[in-house]
GROMACS .gro file of N, CA and C in nm:
model
  429
    1PRO      N    1   5.310  21.747  12.691
    1PRO     CA    2   5.423  21.678  12.671
    1PRO      C    3   5.461  21.607  12.596
    2THR      N    4   5.582  21.616  12.538
    2THR     CA    5   5.604  21.484  12.458
    2THR      C    6   5.667  21.379  12.518
    3ALA      N    7   5.611  21.251  12.474
    3ALA     CA    8   5.595  21.120  12.517
    3ALA      C    9   5.747  21.061  12.536
    4THR      N   10   5.792  20.959  12.620
    4THR     CA   11   5.955  20.937  12.615
    4THR      C   12   5.920  20.789  12.546
    5PHE      N   13   6.032  20.755  12.486
    5PHE     CA   14   6.080  20.615  12.413
    5PHE      C   15   6.001  20.529  12.526
    6LYS      N   16   6.012  20.533  12.613
    6LYS     CA   17   6.005  20.453  12.690
    6LYS      C   18   5.844  20.404  12.723
    7SER      N   19   5.767  20.493  12.725
    7SER     CA   20   5.612  20.540  12.705
    7SER      C   21   5.539  20.461  12.647
    8THR      N   22   5.637  20.488  12.530
    8THR     CA   23   5.546  20.440  12.419
    8THR      C   24   5.518  20.254  12.388
    9ILE      N   25   5.409  20.244  12.351
    9ILE     CA   26   5.371  20.123  12.328
    9ILE      C   27   5.363  20.066  12.201
   10VAL      N   28   5.466  20.006  12.173
   10VAL     CA   29   5.452  19.920  12.015
   10VAL      C   30   5.381  19.804  11.993
   11ASN      N   31   5.398  19.705  12.100
   11ASN     CA   32   5.320  19.590  12.094
   11ASN      C   33   5.249  19.566  12.231
   12LYS      N   34   5.089  19.548  12.243
   12LYS     CA   35   5.058  19.524  12.358
   12LYS      C   36   5.080  19.411  12.445
   13ASN      N   37   5.086  19.352  12.328
   13ASN     CA   38   5.083  19.191  12.383
   13ASN      C   39   5.263  19.140  12.478
   14ALA      N   40   5.345  19.236  12.399
   14ALA     CA   41   5.502  19.242  12.437
   14ALA      C   42   5.496  19.304  12.571
   15LYS      N   43   5.406  19.405  12.624
   15LYS     CA   44   5.410  19.507  12.719
   15LYS      C   45   5.324  19.439  12.848
   16GLN      N   46   5.280  19.370  12.809
   16GLN     CA   47   5.180  19.268  12.924
   16GLN      C   48   5.291  19.146  12.949
   17ARG      N   49   5.334  19.143  12.860
   17ARG     CA   50   5.408  19.011  12.913
   17ARG      C   51   5.509  19.025  12.986
   18PHE      N   52   5.587  19.162  12.989
   18PHE     CA   53   5.662  19.238  13.082
   18PHE      C   54   5.599  19.275  13.165
   19THR      N   55   5.464  19.322  13.214
   19THR     CA   56   5.417  19.342  13.319
   19THR      C   57   5.359  19.253  13.409
   20ASN      N   58   5.304  19.177  13.352
   20ASN     CA   59   5.212  19.034  13.433
   20ASN      C   60   5.296  19.004  13.519
   21PRO      N   61   5.273  18.972  13.594
   21PRO     CA   62   5.388  18.880  13.729
   21PRO      C   63   5.363  18.741  13.706
   22GLN      N   64   5.241  18.727  13.621
   22GLN     CA   65   5.247  18.563  13.567
   22GLN      C   66   5.346  18.500  13.447
   23ASN      N   67   5.367  18.597  13.361
   23ASN     CA   68   5.479  18.593  13.281
   23ASN      C   69   5.573  18.655  13.271
   24ALA      N   70   5.628  18.675  13.385
   24ALA     CA   71   5.761  18.715  13.404
   24ALA      C   72   5.840  18.635  13.445
   25TYR      N   73   5.849  18.519  13.356
   25TYR     CA   74   5.947  18.455  13.387
   25TYR      C   75   6.034  18.404  13.260
   26LYS      N   76   6.178  18.379  13.258
   26LYS     CA   77   6.254  18.327  13.148
   26LYS      C   78   6.291  18.203  13.133
   27TYR      N   79   6.246  18.189  12.996
   27TYR     CA   80   6.293  18.037  12.968
   27TYR      C   81   6.418  18.007  12.869
   28SER      N   82   6.456  18.084  12.876
   28SER     CA   83   6.662  18.030  12.831
   28SER      C   84   6.664  17.990  12.880
   29LEU      N   85   6.839  17.943  12.832
   29LEU     CA   86   6.915  17.899  12.876
   29LEU      C   87   7.016  17.942  12.956
   30PRO      N   88   7.051  17.919  13.129
   30PRO     CA   89   7.065  17.997  13.261
   30PRO      C   90   7.236  18.039  13.150
   31SER      N   91   7.254  18.173  13.237
   31SER     CA   92   7.356  18.222  13.190
   31SER      C   93   7.459  18.118  13.201
   32ASN      N   94   7.490  18.016  13.281
   32ASN     CA   95   7.626  17.953  13.322
   32ASN      C   96   7.550  17.808  13.234
   33TYR      N   97   7.524  17.838  13.100
   33TYR     CA   98   7.468  17.652  13.068
   33TYR      C   99   7.614  17.652  13.013
   34THR      N  100   7.684  17.698  13.002
   34THR     CA  101   7.833  17.652  12.929
   34THR      C  102   7.847  17.515  13.031
   35THR      N  103   7.894  17.564  13.183
   35THR     CA  104   7.883  17.470  13.264
   35THR      C  105   7.812  17.334  13.250
   36ILE      N  106   7.682  17.366  13.253
   36ILE     CA  107   7.524  17.271  13.336
   36ILE      C  108   7.523  17.217  13.189
   37TYR      N  109   7.563  17.245  13.064
   37TYR     CA  110   7.523  17.153  12.910
   37TYR      C  111   7.645  17.207  12.840
   38PRO      N  112   7.760  17.150  12.859
   38PRO     CA  113   7.923  17.152  12.785
   38PRO      C  114   7.892  17.109  12.631
   39THR      N  115   7.811  17.002  12.623
   39THR     CA  116   7.767  16.965  12.450
   39THR      C  117   7.728  17.082  12.392
   40LEU      N  118   7.613  17.102  12.462
   40LEU     CA  119   7.518  17.209  12.406
   40LEU      C  120   7.609  17.277  12.349
   41ALA      N  121   7.701  17.376  12.431
   41ALA     CA  122   7.748  17.484  12.457
   41ALA      C  123   7.864  17.517  12.338
   42THR      N  124   7.937  17.407  12.333
   42THR     CA  125   8.012  17.383  12.224
   42THR      C  126   7.964  17.362  12.054
   43GLU      N  127   7.805  17.307  12.052
   43GLU     CA  128   7.728  17.277  11.930
   43GLU      C  129   7.725  17.432  11.929
   44LEU      N  130   7.644  17.506  12.033
   44LEU     CA  131   7.590  17.648  11.967
   44LEU      C  132   7.728  17.715  11.940
   45THR      N  133   7.829  17.729  11.988
   45THR     CA  134   7.988  17.788  11.939
   45THR      C  135   7.990  17.718  11.811
   46ASN      N  136   7.963  17.630  11.753
   46ASN     CA  137   7.983  17.593  11.618
   46ASN      C  138   7.893  17.653  11.533
   47PHE      N  139   7.788  17.600  11.576
   47PHE     CA  140   7.663  17.713  11.527
   47PHE      C  141   7.709  17.828  11.472
   48TYR      N  142   7.744  17.936  11.590
   48TYR     CA  143   7.781  18.044  11.577
   48TYR      C  144   7.889  18.063  11.436
   49THR      N  145   7.980  17.987  11.484
   49THR     CA  146   8.096  18.021  11.368
   49THR      C  147   8.064  17.952  11.233
   50PHE      N  148   7.991  17.856  11.232
   50PHE     CA  149   7.919  17.835  11.087
   50PHE      C  150   7.846  17.933  11.028
   51MET      N  151   7.769  17.999  11.063
   51MET     CA  152   7.698  18.092  11.032
   51MET      C  153   7.795  18.218  11.000
   52THR      N  154   7.867  18.296  11.047
   52THR     CA  155   7.958  18.361  11.055
   52THR      C  156   8.117  18.372  10.963
   53ILE      N  157   8.162  18.285  10.968
   53ILE     CA  158   8.275  18.217  10.916
   53ILE      C  159   8.262  18.179  10.770
   54PRO      N  160   8.339  18.230  10.658
   54PRO     CA  161   8.324  18.171  10.552
   54PRO      C  162   8.407  18.055  10.525
   55THR      N  163   8.374  17.947  10.450
   55THR     CA  164   8.441  17.786  10.510
   55THR      C  165   8.456  17.793  10.269
   56SER      N  166   8.532  17.691  10.273
   56SER     CA  167   8.536  17.649  10.113
   56SER      C  168   8.447  17.552  10.077
   57CYS      N  169   8.381  17.481  10.209
   57CYS     CA  170   8.250  17.428  10.175
   57CYS      C  171   8.135  17.508  10.150
   58SER      N  172   8.098  17.604  10.214
   58SER     CA  173   7.988  17.697  10.178
   58SER      C  174   7.936  17.732  10.050
   59GLN      N  175   7.798  17.700  10.024
   59GLN     CA  176   7.755  17.763   9.895
   59GLN      C  177   7.713  17.898   9.916
   60GLU      N  178   7.685  17.936  10.049
   60GLU     CA  179   7.630  18.070  10.078
   60GLU      C  180   7.708  18.144  10.130
   61LYS      N  181   7.721  18.279  10.135
   61LYS     CA  182   7.860  18.372  10.208
   61LYS      C  183   7.777  18.363  10.373
   62PRO      N  184   7.810  18.401  10.423
   62PRO     CA  185   7.814  18.373  10.578
   62PRO      C  186   7.696  18.520  10.623
   63ILE      N  187   7.628  18.461  10.675
   63ILE     CA  188   7.539  18.621  10.764
   63ILE      C  189   7.594  18.686  10.915
   64THR      N  190   7.558  18.787  10.867
   64THR     CA  191   7.610  18.949  10.964
   64THR      C  192   7.596  18.856  11.089
   65LYS      N  193   7.708  18.898  11.171
   65LYS     CA  194   7.720  18.903  11.317
   65LYS      C  195   7.593  18.926  11.362
   66ALA      N  196   7.532  19.055  11.395
   66ALA     CA  197   7.419  19.092  11.396
   66ALA      C  198   7.270  18.955  11.401
   67THR      N  199   7.272  18.963  11.271
   67THR     CA  200   7.190  18.827  11.255
   67THR      C  201   7.203  18.725  11.291
   68ALA      N  202   7.363  18.664  11.318
   68ALA     CA  203   7.357  18.551  11.403
   68ALA      C  204   7.382  18.537  11.543
   69ASP      N  205   7.397  18.684  11.608
   69ASP     CA  206   7.327  18.665  11.752
   69ASP      C  207   7.216  18.681  11.751
   70VAL      N  208   7.098  18.732  11.656
   70VAL     CA  209   6.958  18.699  11.709
   70VAL      C  210   6.942  18.507  11.701
   71TYR      N  211   6.973  18.454  11.575
   71TYR     CA  212   6.964  18.328  11.557
   71TYR      C  213   7.021  18.262  11.688
   72LEU      N  214   7.144  18.302  11.739
   72LEU     CA  215   7.186  18.235  11.851
   72LEU      C  216   7.108  18.258  11.952
   73ASN      N  217   7.013  18.335  11.965
   73ASN     CA  218   6.925  18.384  12.065
   73ASN      C  219   6.815  18.318  12.080
   74HIS      N  220   6.768  18.289  11.942
   74HIS     CA  221   6.661  18.185  11.922
   74HIS      C  222   6.679  18.104  12.007
   75ALA      N  223   6.820  18.037  11.929
   75ALA     CA  224   6.844  17.860  12.004
   75ALA      C  225   6.877  17.886  12.109
   76LYS      N  226   6.911  17.919  12.218
   76LYS     CA  227   6.912  17.923  12.351
   76LYS      C  228   6.785  17.988  12.440
   77LEU      N  229   6.697  18.051  12.376
   77LEU     CA  230   6.541  18.045  12.408
   77LEU      C  231   6.466  17.899  12.344
   78PHE      N  232   6.523  17.879  12.273
   78PHE     CA  233   6.413  17.711  12.233
   78PHE      C  234   6.504  17.612  12.336
   79LEU      N  235   6.615  17.600  12.348
   79LEU     CA  236   6.681  17.491  12.405
   79LEU      C  237   6.657  17.524  12.569
   80GLY      N  238   6.621  17.633  12.604
   80GLY     CA  239   6.604  17.672  12.750
   80GLY      C  240   6.428  17.635  12.768
   81TRP      N  241   6.344  17.644  12.648
   81TRP     CA  242   6.232  17.568  12.696
   81TRP      C  243   6.265  17.450  12.670
   82TYR      N  244   6.355  17.401  12.578
   82TYR     CA  245   6.341  17.257  12.564
   82TYR      C  246   6.344  17.186  12.701
   83VAL      N  247   6.506  17.247  12.791
   83VAL     CA  248   6.491  17.162  12.950
   83VAL      C  249   6.411  17.195  13.053
   84THR      N  250   6.350  17.291  13.023
   84THR     CA  251   6.237  17.353  13.107
   84THR      C  252   6.087  17.282  13.146
   85HIS      N  253   6.031  17.304  12.976
   85HIS     CA  254   5.907  17.293  12.961
   85HIS      C  255   5.869  17.173  12.859
   86SER      N  256   5.984  17.108  12.794
   86SER     CA  257   5.923  16.978  12.762
   86SER      C  258   5.888  16.841  12.745
   87GLU      N  259   5.829  16.778  12.759
   87GLU     CA  260   5.815  16.654  12.856
   87GLU      C  261   5.938  16.556  12.783
   88GLU      N  262   5.939  16.593  12.653
   88GLU     CA  263   6.024  16.483  12.552
   88GLU      C  264   6.191  16.518  12.647
   89TYR      N  265   6.245  16.617  12.692
   89TYR     CA  266   6.359  16.640  12.747
   89TYR      C  267   6.376  16.558  12.893
   90GLN      N  268   6.227  16.538  12.984
   90GLN     CA  269   6.210  16.458  13.096
   90GLN      C  270   6.228  16.341  13.070
   91THR      N  271   6.196  16.263  12.949
   91THR     CA  272   6.228  16.124  12.924
   91THR      C  273   6.351  16.064  12.838
   92THR      N  274   6.382  16.166  12.789
   92THR     CA  275   6.500  16.092  12.682
   92THR      C  276   6.625  16.177  12.730
   93THR      N  277   6.669  16.224  12.811
   93THR     CA  278   6.783  16.275  12.826
   93THR      C  279   6.818  16.205  12.961
   94LYS      N  280   6.932  16.169  12.956
   94LYS     CA  281   7.016  16.088  13.075
   94LYS      C  282   7.097  16.174  13.158
   95SER      N  283   7.139  16.258  13.092
   95SER     CA  284   7.207  16.331  13.200
   95SER      C  285   7.238  16.479  13.124
   96ASN      N  286   7.280  16.606  13.185
   96ASN     CA  287   7.282  16.770  13.110
   96ASN      C  288   7.378  16.698  13.037
   97LYS      N  289   7.498  16.680  13.075
   97LYS     CA  290   7.618  16.687  12.995
   97LYS      C  291   7.593  16.605  12.882
   98GLU      N  292   7.510  16.515  12.899
   98GLU     CA  293   7.446  16.460  12.732
   98GLU      C  294   7.422  16.520  12.662
   99LEU      N  295   7.330  16.620  12.683
   99LEU     CA  296   7.269  16.707  12.617
   99LEU      C  297   7.325  16.734  12.463
  100SER      N  298   7.284  16.699  12.385
  100SER     CA  299   7.291  16.750  12.241
  100SER      C  300   7.210  16.786  12.169
  101ILE      N  301   7.204  16.882  12.080
  101ILE     CA  302   7.117  16.931  11.952
  101ILE      C  303   7.061  16.789  11.878
  102HIS      N  304   7.171  16.652  11.862
  102HIS     CA  305   7.159  16.568  11.745
  102HIS      C  306   7.040  16.481  11.830
  103ILE      N  307   7.027  16.507  11.999
  103ILE     CA  308   6.968  16.432  12.059
  103ILE      C  309   6.795  16.516  12.071
  104ILE      N  310   6.777  16.623  12.018
  104ILE     CA  311   6.668  16.709  12.018
  104ILE      C  312   6.601  16.686  11.892
  105LEU      N  313   6.683  16.700  11.765
  105LEU     CA  314   6.661  16.724  11.631
  105LEU      C  315   6.748  16.609  11.606
  106PRO      N  316   6.739  16.444  11.583
  106PRO     CA  317   6.804  16.326  11.531
  106PRO      C  318   6.842  16.343  11.401
  107ASN      N  319   6.758  16.380  11.315
  107ASN     CA  320   6.782  16.406  11.184
  107ASN      C  321   6.664  16.524  11.096
  108LYS      N  322   6.670  16.502  10.963
  108LYS     CA  323   6.559  16.615  10.924
  108LYS      C  324   6.407  16.561  10.890
  109GLU      N  325   6.419  16.445  10.909
  109GLU     CA  326   6.260  16.399  10.906
  109GLU      C  327   6.177  16.501  10.986
  110ARG      N  328   6.074  16.453  10.934
  110ARG     CA  329   5.899  16.562  10.999
  110ARG      C  330   5.920  16.536  11.153
  111GLN      N  331   5.924  16.420  11.194
  111GLN     CA  332   5.907  16.351  11.272
  111GLN      C  333   6.014  16.457  11.380
  112SER      N  334   6.115  16.466  11.325
  112SER     CA  335   6.203  16.513  11.426
  112SER      C  336   6.159  16.681  11.471
  113ALA      N  337   6.121  16.762  11.346
  113ALA     CA  338   6.062  16.910  11.366
  113ALA      C  339   5.941  16.913  11.451
  114SER      N  340   5.869  16.808  11.543
  114SER     CA  341   5.795  16.800  11.595
  114SER      C  342   5.820  16.871  11.711
  115ILE      N  343   5.896  16.898  11.771
  115ILE     CA  344   5.936  16.985  11.892
  115ILE      C  345   5.954  17.086  11.872
  116ILE      N  346   6.007  17.142  11.759
  116ILE     CA  347   6.006  17.295  11.737
  116ILE      C  348   5.877  17.343  11.716
  117LEU      N  349   5.747  17.223  11.651
  117LEU     CA  350   5.650  17.286  11.633
  117LEU      C  351   5.616  17.269  11.783
  118SER      N  352   5.611  17.180  11.892
  118SER     CA  353   5.544  17.238  12.043
  118SER      C  354   5.589  17.350  12.044
  119TYR      N  355   5.706  17.366  12.062
  119TYR     CA  356   5.765  17.517  12.070
  119TYR      C  357   5.687  17.639  12.075
  120ILE      N  358   5.678  17.620  11.911
  120ILE     CA  359   5.597  17.743  11.819
  120ILE      C  360   5.443  17.758  11.919
  121LEU      N  361   5.401  17.638  11.923
  121LEU     CA  362   5.261  17.676  11.977
  121LEU      C  363   5.251  17.697  12.133
  122TRP      N  364   5.328  17.620  12.189
  122TRP     CA  365   5.395  17.694  12.316
  122TRP      C  366   5.380  17.873  12.301
  123LEU      N  367   5.484  17.889  12.249
  123LEU     CA  368   5.487  18.031  12.258
  123LEU      C  369   5.330  18.118  12.217
  124ARG      N  370   5.289  18.075  12.133
  124ARG     CA  371   5.163  18.123  12.082
  124ARG      C  372   5.072  18.150  12.196
  125SER      N  373   5.062  18.042  12.283
  125SER     CA  374   4.974  18.014  12.396
  125SER      C  375   5.002  18.094  12.543
  126THR      N  376   5.133  18.029  12.530
  126THR     CA  377   5.183  18.090  12.694
  126THR      C  378   5.254  18.255  12.653
  127ARG      N  379   5.313  18.277  12.566
  127ARG     CA  380   5.362  18.401  12.560
  127ARG      C  381   5.312  18.508  12.440
  128THR      N  382   5.192  18.432  12.360
  128THR     CA  383   5.126  18.540  12.313
  128THR      C  384   5.194  18.608  12.179
  129ILE      N  385   5.316  18.543  12.126
  129ILE     CA  386   5.369  18.603  12.024
  129ILE      C  387   5.319  18.655  11.872
  130SER      N  388   5.388  18.751  11.870
  130SER     CA  389   5.301  18.813  11.741
  130SER      C  390   5.369  18.694  11.615
  131THR      N  391   5.295  18.713  11.491
  131THR     CA  392   5.343  18.641  11.403
  131THR      C  393   5.442  18.685  11.326
  132SER      N  394   5.474  18.804  11.320
  132SER     CA  395   5.613  18.860  11.267
  132SER      C  396   5.703  18.808  11.356
  133TYR      N  397   5.695  18.765  11.470
  133TYR     CA  398   5.822  18.705  11.580
  133TYR      C  399   5.847  18.571  11.563
  134GLU      N  400   5.701  18.501  11.529
  134GLU     CA  401   5.669  18.344  11.531
  134GLU      C  402   5.796  18.293  11.412
  135ALA      N  403   5.733  18.398  11.304
  135ALA     CA  404   5.840  18.375  11.143
  135ALA      C  405   5.967  18.415  11.140
  136ASN      N  406   6.052  18.511  11.211
  136ASN     CA  407   6.167  18.511  11.265
  136ASN      C  408   6.206  18.384  11.350
  137MET      N  409   6.147  18.361  11.451
  137MET     CA  410   6.169  18.225  11.569
  137MET      C  411   6.183  18.108  11.443
  138VAL      N  412   6.079  18.096  11.360
  138VAL     CA  413   6.107  17.967  11.258
  138VAL      C  414   6.229  17.998  11.168
  139ARG      N  415   6.250  18.101  11.095
  139ARG     CA  416   6.376  18.150  11.030
  139ARG      C  417   6.478  18.077  11.131
  140GLY      N  418   6.524  18.148  11.228
  140GLY     CA  419   6.653  18.150  11.307
  140GLY      C  420   6.640  17.993  11.327
  141LEU      N  421   6.531  17.912  11.389
  141LEU     CA  422   6.571  17.773  11.414
  141LEU      C  423   6.606  17.675  11.289
  142THR      N  424   6.539  17.707  11.207
  142THR     CA  425   6.552  17.616  11.076
  142THR      C  426   6.653  17.611  10.969
  143GLU      N  427   6.670  17.789  10.938
  143GLU     CA  428   6.767  17.810  10.824
  143GLU      C  429   6.917  17.732  10.912
   0.00000   0.00000   0.00000
């Protein structure tokens, strides 16, 4: 008999993440994040627009909507991790409505990027991500 697409294992670590009850949790922003985190929601919308709509100030042409969708998903995963797993969120944020990307990443200095490194290290240890996924995640969060 021929194997169906669903029975083909492409990445054993990914398959384990979906079948292991210990790892069967989601860490992205919740579906109602626009209500819970209105400032972040506005910033994510602006980010998507920035990536996909050309402006006279842009030096590069916009990316495709498919690529922007992936980058937006990466941002939502990172932000979901930030509000559920990072110690920094517990100590620095006064309210959900005030949460902003400018609080999480206040500037372009190396110190600001440490939260992204913490996220990547968490993905490595908890989610056992592949190196290609890690590279895609870093590209999506830093470009």
